[in-house]
Short mmCIF file of C-alpha atoms and ligand atoms in Angstrom, two decimals:
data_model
loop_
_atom_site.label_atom_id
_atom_site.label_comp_id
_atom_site.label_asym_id
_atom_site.label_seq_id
_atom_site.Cartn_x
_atom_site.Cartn_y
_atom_site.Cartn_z
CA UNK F 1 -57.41 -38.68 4.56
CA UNK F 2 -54.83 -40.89 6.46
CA UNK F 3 -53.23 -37.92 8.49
CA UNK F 4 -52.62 -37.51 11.68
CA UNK F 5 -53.65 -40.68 13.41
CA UNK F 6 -55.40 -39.79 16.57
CA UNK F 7 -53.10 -41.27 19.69
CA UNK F 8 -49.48 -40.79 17.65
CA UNK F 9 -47.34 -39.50 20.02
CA UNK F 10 -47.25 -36.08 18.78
CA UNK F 11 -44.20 -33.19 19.30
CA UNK F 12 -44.81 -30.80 21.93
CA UNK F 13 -42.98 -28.11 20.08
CA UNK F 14 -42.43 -28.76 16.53
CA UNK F 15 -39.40 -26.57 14.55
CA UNK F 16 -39.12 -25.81 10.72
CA UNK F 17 -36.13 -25.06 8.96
CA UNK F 18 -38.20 -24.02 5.92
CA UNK F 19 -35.28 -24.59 2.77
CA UNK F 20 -34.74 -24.58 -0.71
CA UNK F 21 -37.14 -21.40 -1.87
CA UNK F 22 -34.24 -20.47 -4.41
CA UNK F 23 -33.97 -23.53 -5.96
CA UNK F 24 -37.57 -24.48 -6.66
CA UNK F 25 -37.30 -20.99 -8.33
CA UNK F 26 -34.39 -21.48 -10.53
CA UNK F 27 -35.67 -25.31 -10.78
CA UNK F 28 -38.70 -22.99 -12.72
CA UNK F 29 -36.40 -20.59 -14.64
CA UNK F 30 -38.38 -17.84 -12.28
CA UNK F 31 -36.37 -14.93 -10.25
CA UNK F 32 -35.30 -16.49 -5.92
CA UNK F 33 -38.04 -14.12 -4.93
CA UNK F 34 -40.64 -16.31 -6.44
CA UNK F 35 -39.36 -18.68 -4.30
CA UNK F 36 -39.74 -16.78 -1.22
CA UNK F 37 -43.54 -15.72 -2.73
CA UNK F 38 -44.15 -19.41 -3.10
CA UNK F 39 -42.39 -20.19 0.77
CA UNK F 40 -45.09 -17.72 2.13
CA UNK F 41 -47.98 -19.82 0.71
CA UNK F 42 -46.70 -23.11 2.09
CA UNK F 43 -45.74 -21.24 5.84
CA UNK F 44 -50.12 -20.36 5.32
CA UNK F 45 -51.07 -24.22 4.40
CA UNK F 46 -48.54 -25.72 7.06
CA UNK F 47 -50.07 -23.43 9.81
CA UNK F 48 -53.18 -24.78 9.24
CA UNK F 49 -51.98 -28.27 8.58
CA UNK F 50 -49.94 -28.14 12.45
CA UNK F 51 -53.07 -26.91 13.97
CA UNK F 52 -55.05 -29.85 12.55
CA UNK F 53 -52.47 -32.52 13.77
CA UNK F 54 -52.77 -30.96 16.86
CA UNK F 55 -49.63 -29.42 17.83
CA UNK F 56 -49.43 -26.43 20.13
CA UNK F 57 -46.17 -24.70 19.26
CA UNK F 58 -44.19 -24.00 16.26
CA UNK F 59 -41.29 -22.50 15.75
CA UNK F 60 -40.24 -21.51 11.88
CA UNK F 61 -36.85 -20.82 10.22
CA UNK F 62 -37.21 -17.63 8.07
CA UNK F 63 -34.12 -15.86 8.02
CA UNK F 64 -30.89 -16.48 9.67
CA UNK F 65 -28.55 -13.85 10.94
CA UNK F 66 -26.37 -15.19 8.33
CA UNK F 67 -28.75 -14.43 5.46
CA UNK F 68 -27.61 -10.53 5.68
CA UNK F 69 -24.59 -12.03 3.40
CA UNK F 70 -27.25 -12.71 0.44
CA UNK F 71 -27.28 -9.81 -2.57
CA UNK F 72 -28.65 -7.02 -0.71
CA UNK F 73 -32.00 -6.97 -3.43
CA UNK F 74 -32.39 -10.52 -1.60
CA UNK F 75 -32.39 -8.91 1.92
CA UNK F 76 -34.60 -6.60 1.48
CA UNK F 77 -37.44 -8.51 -0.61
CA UNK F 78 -37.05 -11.51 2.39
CA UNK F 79 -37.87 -7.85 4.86
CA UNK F 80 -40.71 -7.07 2.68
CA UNK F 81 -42.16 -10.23 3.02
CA UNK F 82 -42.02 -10.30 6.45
CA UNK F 83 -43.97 -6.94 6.82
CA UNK F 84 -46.23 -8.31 4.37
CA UNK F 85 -46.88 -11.29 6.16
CA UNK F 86 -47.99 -9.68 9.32
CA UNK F 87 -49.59 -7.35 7.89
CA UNK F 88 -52.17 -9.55 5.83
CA UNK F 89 -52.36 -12.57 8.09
CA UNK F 90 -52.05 -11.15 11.46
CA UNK F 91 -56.42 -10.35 11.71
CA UNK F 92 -56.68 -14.06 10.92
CA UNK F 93 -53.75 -15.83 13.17
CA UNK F 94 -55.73 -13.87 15.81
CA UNK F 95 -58.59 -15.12 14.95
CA UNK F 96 -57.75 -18.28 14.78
CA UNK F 97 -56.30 -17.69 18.73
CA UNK F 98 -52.26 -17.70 17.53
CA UNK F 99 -50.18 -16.37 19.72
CA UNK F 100 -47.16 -15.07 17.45
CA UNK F 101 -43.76 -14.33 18.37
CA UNK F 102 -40.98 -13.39 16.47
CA UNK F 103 -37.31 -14.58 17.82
CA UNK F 104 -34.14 -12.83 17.06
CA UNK F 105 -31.87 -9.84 17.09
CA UNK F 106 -34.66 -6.40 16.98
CA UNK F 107 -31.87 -3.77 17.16
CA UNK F 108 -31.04 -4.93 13.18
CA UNK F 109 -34.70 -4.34 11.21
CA UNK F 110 -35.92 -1.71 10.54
CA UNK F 111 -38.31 0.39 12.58
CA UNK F 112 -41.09 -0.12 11.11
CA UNK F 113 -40.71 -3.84 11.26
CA UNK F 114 -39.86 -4.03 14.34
CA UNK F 115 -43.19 -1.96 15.45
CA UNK F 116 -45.23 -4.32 13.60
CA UNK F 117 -43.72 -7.25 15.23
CA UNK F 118 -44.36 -5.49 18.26
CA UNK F 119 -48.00 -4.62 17.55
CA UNK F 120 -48.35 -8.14 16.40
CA UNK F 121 -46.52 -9.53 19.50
CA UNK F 122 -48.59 -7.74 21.99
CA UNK F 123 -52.35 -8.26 20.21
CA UNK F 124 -51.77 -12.05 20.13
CA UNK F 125 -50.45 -12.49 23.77
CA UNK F 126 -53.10 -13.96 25.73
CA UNK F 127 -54.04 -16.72 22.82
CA UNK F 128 -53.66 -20.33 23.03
CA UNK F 129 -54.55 -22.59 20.48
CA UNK F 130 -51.02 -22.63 19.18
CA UNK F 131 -47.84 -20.60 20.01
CA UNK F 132 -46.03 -19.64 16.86
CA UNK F 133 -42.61 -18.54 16.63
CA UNK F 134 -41.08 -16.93 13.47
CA UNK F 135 -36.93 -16.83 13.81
CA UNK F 136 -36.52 -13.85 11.99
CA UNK F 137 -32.30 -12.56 12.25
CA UNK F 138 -32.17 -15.17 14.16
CA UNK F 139 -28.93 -17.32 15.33
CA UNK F 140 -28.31 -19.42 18.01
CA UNK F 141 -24.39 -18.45 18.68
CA UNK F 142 -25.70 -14.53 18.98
CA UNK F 143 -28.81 -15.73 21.22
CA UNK F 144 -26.33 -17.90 23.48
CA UNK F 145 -23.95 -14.81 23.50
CA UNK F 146 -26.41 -12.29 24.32
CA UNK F 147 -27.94 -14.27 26.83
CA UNK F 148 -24.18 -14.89 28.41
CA UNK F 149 -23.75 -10.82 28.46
CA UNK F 150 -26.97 -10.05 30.34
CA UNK F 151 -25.66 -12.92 32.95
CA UNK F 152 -22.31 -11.32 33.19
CA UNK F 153 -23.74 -7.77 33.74
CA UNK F 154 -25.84 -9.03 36.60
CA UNK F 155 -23.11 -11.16 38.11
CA UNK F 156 -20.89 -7.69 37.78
CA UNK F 157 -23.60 -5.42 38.97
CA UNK F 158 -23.66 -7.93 42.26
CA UNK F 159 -27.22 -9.25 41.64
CA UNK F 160 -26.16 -13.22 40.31
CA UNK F 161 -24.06 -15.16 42.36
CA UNK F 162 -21.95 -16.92 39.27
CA UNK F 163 -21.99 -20.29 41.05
CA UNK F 164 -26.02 -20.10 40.43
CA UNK F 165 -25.94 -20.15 36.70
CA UNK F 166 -27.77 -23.56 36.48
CA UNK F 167 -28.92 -24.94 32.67
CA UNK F 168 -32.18 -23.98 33.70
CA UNK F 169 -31.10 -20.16 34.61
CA UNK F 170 -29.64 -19.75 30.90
CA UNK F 171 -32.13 -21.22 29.03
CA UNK F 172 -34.63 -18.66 31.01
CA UNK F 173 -32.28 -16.55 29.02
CA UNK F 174 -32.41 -17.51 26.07
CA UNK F 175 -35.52 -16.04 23.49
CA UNK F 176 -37.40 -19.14 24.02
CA UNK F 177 -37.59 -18.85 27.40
CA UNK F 178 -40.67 -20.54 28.52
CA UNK F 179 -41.34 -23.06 25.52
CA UNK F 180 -40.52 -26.18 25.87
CA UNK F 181 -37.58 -27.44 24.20
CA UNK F 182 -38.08 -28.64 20.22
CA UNK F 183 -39.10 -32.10 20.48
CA UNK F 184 -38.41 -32.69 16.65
CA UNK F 185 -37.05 -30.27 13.50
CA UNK F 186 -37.89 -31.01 9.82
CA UNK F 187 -35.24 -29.34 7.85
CA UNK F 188 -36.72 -29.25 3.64
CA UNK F 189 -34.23 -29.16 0.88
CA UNK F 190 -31.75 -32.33 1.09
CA UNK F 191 -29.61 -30.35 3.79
CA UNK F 192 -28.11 -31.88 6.54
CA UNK F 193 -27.12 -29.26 8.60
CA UNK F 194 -28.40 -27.01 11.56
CA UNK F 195 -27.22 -23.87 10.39
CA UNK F 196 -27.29 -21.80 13.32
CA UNK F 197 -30.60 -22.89 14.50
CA UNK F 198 -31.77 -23.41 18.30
CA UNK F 199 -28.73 -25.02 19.19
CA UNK F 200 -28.77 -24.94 22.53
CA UNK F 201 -32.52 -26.01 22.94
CA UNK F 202 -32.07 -29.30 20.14
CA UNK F 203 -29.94 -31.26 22.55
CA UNK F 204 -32.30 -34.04 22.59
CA UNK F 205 -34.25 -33.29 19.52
CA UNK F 206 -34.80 -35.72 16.83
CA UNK F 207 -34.38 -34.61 13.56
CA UNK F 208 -36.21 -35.81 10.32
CA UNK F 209 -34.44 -34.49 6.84
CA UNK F 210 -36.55 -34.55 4.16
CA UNK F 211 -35.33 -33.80 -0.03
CA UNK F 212 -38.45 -31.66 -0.62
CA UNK F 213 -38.11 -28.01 -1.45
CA UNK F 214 -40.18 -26.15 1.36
CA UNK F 215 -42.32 -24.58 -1.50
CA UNK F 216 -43.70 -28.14 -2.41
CA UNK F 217 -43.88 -29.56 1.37
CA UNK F 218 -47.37 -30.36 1.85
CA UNK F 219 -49.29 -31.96 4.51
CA UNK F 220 -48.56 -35.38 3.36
CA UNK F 221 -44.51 -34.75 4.40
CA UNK F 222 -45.74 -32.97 7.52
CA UNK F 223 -47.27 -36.53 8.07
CA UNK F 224 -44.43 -38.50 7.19
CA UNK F 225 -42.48 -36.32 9.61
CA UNK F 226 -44.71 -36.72 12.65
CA UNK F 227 -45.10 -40.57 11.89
CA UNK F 228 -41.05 -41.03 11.56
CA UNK F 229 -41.17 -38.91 15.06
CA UNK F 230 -43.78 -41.31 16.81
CA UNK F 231 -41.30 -44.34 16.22
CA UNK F 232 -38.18 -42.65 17.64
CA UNK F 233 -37.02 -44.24 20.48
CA UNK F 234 -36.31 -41.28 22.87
CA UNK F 235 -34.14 -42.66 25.34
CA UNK F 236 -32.07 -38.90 27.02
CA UNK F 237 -29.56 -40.52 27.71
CA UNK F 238 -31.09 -43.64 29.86
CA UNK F 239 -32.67 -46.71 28.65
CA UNK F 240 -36.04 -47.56 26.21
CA UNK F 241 -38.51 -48.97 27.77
CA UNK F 242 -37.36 -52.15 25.84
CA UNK F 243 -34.11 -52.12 27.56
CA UNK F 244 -35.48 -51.82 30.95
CA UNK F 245 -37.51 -54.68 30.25
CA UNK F 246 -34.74 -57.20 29.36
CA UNK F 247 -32.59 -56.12 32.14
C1 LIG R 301 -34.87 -20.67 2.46
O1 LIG R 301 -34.65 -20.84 1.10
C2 LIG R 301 -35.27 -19.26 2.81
C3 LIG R 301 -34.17 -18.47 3.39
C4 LIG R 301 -33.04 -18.93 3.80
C5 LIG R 301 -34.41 -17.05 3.52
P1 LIG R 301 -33.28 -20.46 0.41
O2 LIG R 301 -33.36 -19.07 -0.09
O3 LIG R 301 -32.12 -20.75 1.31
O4 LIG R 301 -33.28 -21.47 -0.81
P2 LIG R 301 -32.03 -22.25 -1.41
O5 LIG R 301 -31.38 -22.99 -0.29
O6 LIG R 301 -31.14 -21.21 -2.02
O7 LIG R 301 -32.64 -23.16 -2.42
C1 LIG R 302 -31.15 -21.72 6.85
O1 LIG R 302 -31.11 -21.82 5.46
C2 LIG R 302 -31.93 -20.51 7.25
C3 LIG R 302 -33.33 -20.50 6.85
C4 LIG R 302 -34.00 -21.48 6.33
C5 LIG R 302 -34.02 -19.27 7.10
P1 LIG R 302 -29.84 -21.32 4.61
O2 LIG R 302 -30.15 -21.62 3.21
O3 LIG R 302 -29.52 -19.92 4.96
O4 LIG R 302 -28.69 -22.27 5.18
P2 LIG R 302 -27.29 -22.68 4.53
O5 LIG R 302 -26.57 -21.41 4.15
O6 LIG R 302 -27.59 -23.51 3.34
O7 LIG R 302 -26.61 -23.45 5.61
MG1 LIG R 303 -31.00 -22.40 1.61
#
């Protein structure tokens, strides 16, 4: 297998926008939810696949805070699925020393989701091997503005000083508080767009768009992904290495 060459430079924290379920269904003449079912078994393969190249942290697109405006049938499978996913795989992410951690509005889901995620949050705490992250009602405008109203109310309540709110005191904020920022984001499908995803934390992230539907991405895209992302020249705003050089 050519994957994963050993000294790549690899992502610290590598971020999925996992698209195009519905149209590899309808691409079959099978119902969107067969898409979803399919999306499930390709989030299983790709965990295993982002362990293997060696990557510590993950973060995964599953549903969008804009995805309540889908036929309400739609919403509620997509819930299912969730609640089926931790319930069958959560014995074996912990056993394989995943540390899970769903990001995005709670108050929404229902209760017994949200005790699962719970229950799943607090069994897989103390693991290591990798740190995965499923954005579940998740958007970044409604994690920016949430964050912003729990800094007002302590600037108002007299415990933050306004002039302290650094870049570094938000994003201690924000739900991914403690990971490190997104080093690169594979978005599936042919889309080039964010939609609402970890906007503040992709400043510097390098993107790589690729037209397969996520229920076909395989570990051979994965690779193409990580190889585009070892030749990026990541400059932050100062100079390459190559620059500095001919200076
Ligand atoms: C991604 O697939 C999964 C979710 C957004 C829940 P889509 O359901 O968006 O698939 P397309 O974009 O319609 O093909
Ligand atoms: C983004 O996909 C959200 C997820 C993959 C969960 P969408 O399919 O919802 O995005 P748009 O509507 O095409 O921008
Ligand atoms: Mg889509």
């Amino acid at each position: 297998m050519s994957q994963f060459h050993e000294q790549q430079d690899l992502p610290s924290h590598l971020a999925i926008i996992m698209d195009g379920n519905g149209r590899w269904a309808t691409n079959r003449g099978v119902p969107r939810q067969e898409g979803h079912r399919q999306g499930v078994e390709t989030l299983r393969q790709s965990l295993k696949d982002v362990m293997r190249a060696g990557i510590k942290c993950l973060t995964v697109f599953s549903f969008s805070s804009e995805n309540w405006n889908r036929p309400k049938a739609e919403v509620t499978f997509l819930m299912t699925l969730l609640q089926r996913f931790i319930e069958s795989d959560l014995a074996e992410l912990h056993g394989q020393n995943v540390r899970v951690r769903v990001l995005g509005r709670r108050q929404d889901l229902p209760p017994k989701i949200t005790k699962l995620i719970e229950h799943a949050e607090s069994l897989t705490a103390d693991n290591t091997a990798l740190q995965l992250q499923v954005a579940f009602n998740y958007g970044a405008r409604e994690e920016i503005a949430d964050a912003a109203s729990r800094l007002a109310r302590r600037a108002v309540a007299g415990t933050l000083d306004p002039a302290s709110i650094t870049p570094e005191v938000f994003d201690a904020e924000l739900l991914t508080a403690g990971l490190p920022d997104p080093d690169l984001i594979i978005r599936t499908s042919g889309e080039y767009r964010v939609s609402n995803f970890l906007l503040w934390q992709s400043a510097y992230a390098e993107f790589f768009f690729t037209e397969t539907l996520w229920p076909d991405f395989t570990v051979d895209d994965l690779d193409q992904a990580l190889h585009a992302y070892a030749q990026r020249d990541r400059r932050f705003g100062g100079l390459s290495n190559q620059q500095e050089r001919e200076r």
